[in-house]
Amino acid sequence: MFKKRYIFETQRTKILRYLQNIVFISLVSIILYAIMSLIFVLIARNYNQETEKTFYNRSPDLIVVFTGDSGRIPLAVQLAKKYKQSNIFITGVYSKNSVDSLLRPLKIDEEIDTNLLTIDYLARNTVENVISTLRHLRERKGNKKIIVISHDYHVMRIKLIFNKLMEADDDYQLYFYSVESDFDNMRNIKIVAKEVYKWIRTYGFLMLWSPE
């Protein structure tokens, strides 16, 4: 397909061959991109199962929520009740929100001690979410087993950043639990496709990153 078919090739056949090559490469790229998107989601959902097995009849030391799309904070509250763990860290919160405004719609009862909930207003993106989380962990010793909550399409990028920014003496065990996206909604399909691009871009950025 990529080589010319004739010794003497006309301009027309040459253009057609180039177009065929472009179409072929584009189709292969789209298929590979779609497969990568699917893998991201499947891995994240498998992490959900692993986290449930790990914390069967035991509690995490801390639940971390990366804000963004809806459903993440309610999921954190659900897990906090399930594991009887009120120690929650929410990173990337809009400056006008407070603990009360975030939790009021969820009708929190006495199962959760809101005094143990910490909010981070500084993080503006996923890299800063990870930096804020690591800072929180380093300042408050004793939190070793951590559940990190986001959406299924977001988990792989979060994990990538943690792996890069964690130091040798950061002996935290990270477990991921994600909100499962509804892919009957075209918006979510677009988000996953965009997230793969963000993962690739972040990978390149982190290769040049120097935490110092």
XYZ file of C-alpha atoms in Angstrom:
212
model
C 0.000 0.000 0.000
C 2.800 2.394 0.860
C 4.971 1.642 -2.157
C 4.222 2.772 -5.658
C 2.625 0.120 -7.847
C 4.178 1.088 -11.126
C 7.672 1.988 -12.267
C 6.279 4.996 -14.077
C 3.609 6.493 -11.874
C 1.331 9.276 -13.026
C 0.592 12.269 -10.866
C -2.991 11.071 -10.462
C -2.087 7.583 -9.212
C 0.547 9.086 -6.946
C -2.045 11.353 -5.304
C -4.490 8.443 -4.967
C -1.806 6.334 -3.312
C -1.000 9.103 -0.845
C -4.694 9.516 -0.032
C -5.080 5.765 0.541
C -2.097 5.809 2.877
C -3.496 8.761 4.817
C -6.913 7.091 5.161
C -5.317 3.816 6.276
C -3.080 5.480 8.875
C -5.997 7.579 10.141
C -8.242 4.525 10.561
C -5.536 2.579 12.388
C -4.873 5.573 14.660
C -8.573 5.957 15.470
C -8.902 2.244 16.261
C -5.812 2.266 18.506
C -7.030 5.427 20.235
C -10.435 3.830 20.867
C -8.801 0.684 22.251
C -6.618 2.781 24.555
C -9.685 4.676 25.787
C -11.475 1.411 26.534
C -8.444 0.038 28.370
C -8.305 3.147 30.579
C -11.900 2.640 31.685
C -11.615 -1.130 32.168
C -8.476 -0.786 34.296
C -10.147 1.852 36.469
C -13.186 -0.346 37.013
C -10.932 -3.247 37.909
C -9.320 -1.008 40.542
C -12.779 -0.622 42.087
C -12.966 -4.376 42.610
C -9.427 -4.535 44.012
C -10.191 -1.712 46.453
C -13.363 -3.426 47.656
C -11.418 -6.643 48.282
C -8.620 -4.823 50.102
C -10.974 -3.002 52.458
C -13.324 -5.859 53.147
C -14.002 -5.582 56.880
C -11.320 -2.898 57.319
C -11.081 0.868 56.861
C -8.709 3.101 54.893
C -6.757 5.736 56.794
C -7.892 8.499 54.457
C -10.317 9.062 51.580
C -9.130 11.589 48.982
C -11.494 13.184 46.459
C -10.297 14.856 43.269
C -13.050 17.325 42.409
C -14.354 17.743 38.872
C -17.409 16.075 37.406
C -20.413 15.430 39.615
C -20.727 12.261 41.638
C -17.283 12.166 43.209
C -18.098 13.742 46.575
C -21.308 11.680 46.969
C -19.238 8.555 46.252
C -16.715 9.617 48.898
C -19.520 10.053 51.427
C -20.910 6.652 50.490
C -17.517 5.005 51.057
C -16.965 6.987 54.263
C -20.170 5.522 55.669
C -19.386 2.047 54.376
C -15.883 1.972 55.869
C -16.727 4.112 58.917
C -13.995 6.576 58.032
C -14.674 10.313 58.323
C -11.091 11.314 57.511
C -11.702 12.860 54.065
C -9.515 15.207 52.018
C -11.184 17.047 49.116
C -8.764 18.730 46.719
C -9.505 21.319 44.046
C -12.528 22.914 45.705
C -13.946 26.156 44.305
C -13.069 29.079 46.591
C -16.701 29.977 47.369
C -17.542 26.488 48.624
C -17.253 25.304 52.204
C -17.690 22.017 54.038
C -21.294 22.960 54.722
C -22.132 23.923 51.131
C -20.532 20.750 49.778
C -22.230 18.370 52.181
C -25.597 20.036 52.741
C -27.193 18.552 49.572
C -26.048 15.079 50.663
C -27.909 15.217 53.985
C -24.992 13.993 56.059
C -26.016 12.343 59.304
C -24.031 11.544 62.429
C -22.247 8.663 60.695
C -19.685 11.160 59.411
C -17.731 13.552 61.611
C -17.399 16.679 59.446
C -14.656 17.984 61.748
C -12.339 15.407 60.172
C -13.024 16.655 56.650
C -10.315 18.841 55.086
C -10.709 21.029 51.992
C -7.951 22.150 49.629
C -8.688 25.310 47.648
C -5.298 25.714 45.971
C -5.226 22.942 43.347
C -6.425 23.981 39.897
C -5.581 20.876 37.870
C -4.753 17.200 38.327
C -1.019 17.724 38.846
C -1.751 20.267 41.579
C -4.360 17.894 43.063
C -1.630 15.284 43.472
C 0.838 17.821 44.893
C -1.753 19.016 47.435
C -2.597 15.440 48.398
C 1.050 14.504 48.945
C 1.597 17.671 50.977
C -1.400 16.769 53.147
C -0.118 13.224 53.654
C 3.380 14.393 54.564
C 2.077 16.954 57.042
C -0.296 14.526 58.737
C 1.610 11.388 59.571
C -0.093 8.045 59.995
C -2.190 7.974 56.839
C -0.816 4.977 54.970
C -3.711 3.282 53.205
C -5.436 5.821 50.977
C -8.487 5.565 48.718
C -8.370 8.091 45.864
C -11.708 8.929 44.229
C -12.367 10.362 40.782
C -14.077 9.233 37.547
C -13.065 6.058 35.716
C -11.635 7.993 32.754
C -9.444 10.091 35.097
C -7.821 7.413 37.237
C -4.960 6.450 34.909
C -3.697 10.031 34.695
C -3.905 10.454 38.471
C -1.932 7.240 38.971
C 0.678 8.347 36.423
C 1.243 11.627 38.279
C 1.418 9.985 41.713
C 4.017 7.506 40.432
C 6.164 10.396 39.215
C 5.850 12.727 42.211
C 5.982 10.294 45.125
C 9.376 10.220 46.830
C 11.287 7.137 47.929
C 10.228 7.525 51.566
C 6.550 8.074 50.718
C 5.346 4.671 51.889
C 1.685 5.301 51.108
C -0.476 2.576 49.631
C -2.838 4.111 47.095
C -6.092 2.455 46.088
C -8.391 3.902 43.474
C -12.171 3.975 43.376
C -14.003 5.697 40.562
C -17.413 6.915 39.536
C -18.442 4.792 36.558
C -19.268 6.860 33.472
C -22.457 6.302 31.502
C -21.318 5.779 27.915
C -24.839 5.983 26.564
C -24.156 9.685 26.954
C -22.086 10.995 24.029
C -20.550 13.646 26.290
C -18.810 10.967 28.332
C -17.393 9.311 25.215
C -15.892 12.658 24.194
C -14.477 13.125 27.692
C -12.746 9.734 27.595
C -11.266 10.478 24.170
C -9.987 13.815 25.452
C -8.618 12.183 28.595
C -6.386 9.845 26.573
C -4.869 12.909 24.902
C -4.394 14.510 28.335
C -2.660 11.348 29.572
C -0.240 11.412 26.631
C 0.399 15.140 27.129
C 0.915 14.669 30.880
C 3.305 11.770 30.278
C 5.427 14.006 28.064
C 5.262 16.842 30.589
C 6.322 14.590 33.471
C 9.324 13.294 31.533
C 10.675 16.851 31.650
C 9.399 17.562 35.172
C 11.822 18.211 37.989
C 10.060 18.366 41.391
C 12.991 20.378 42.711
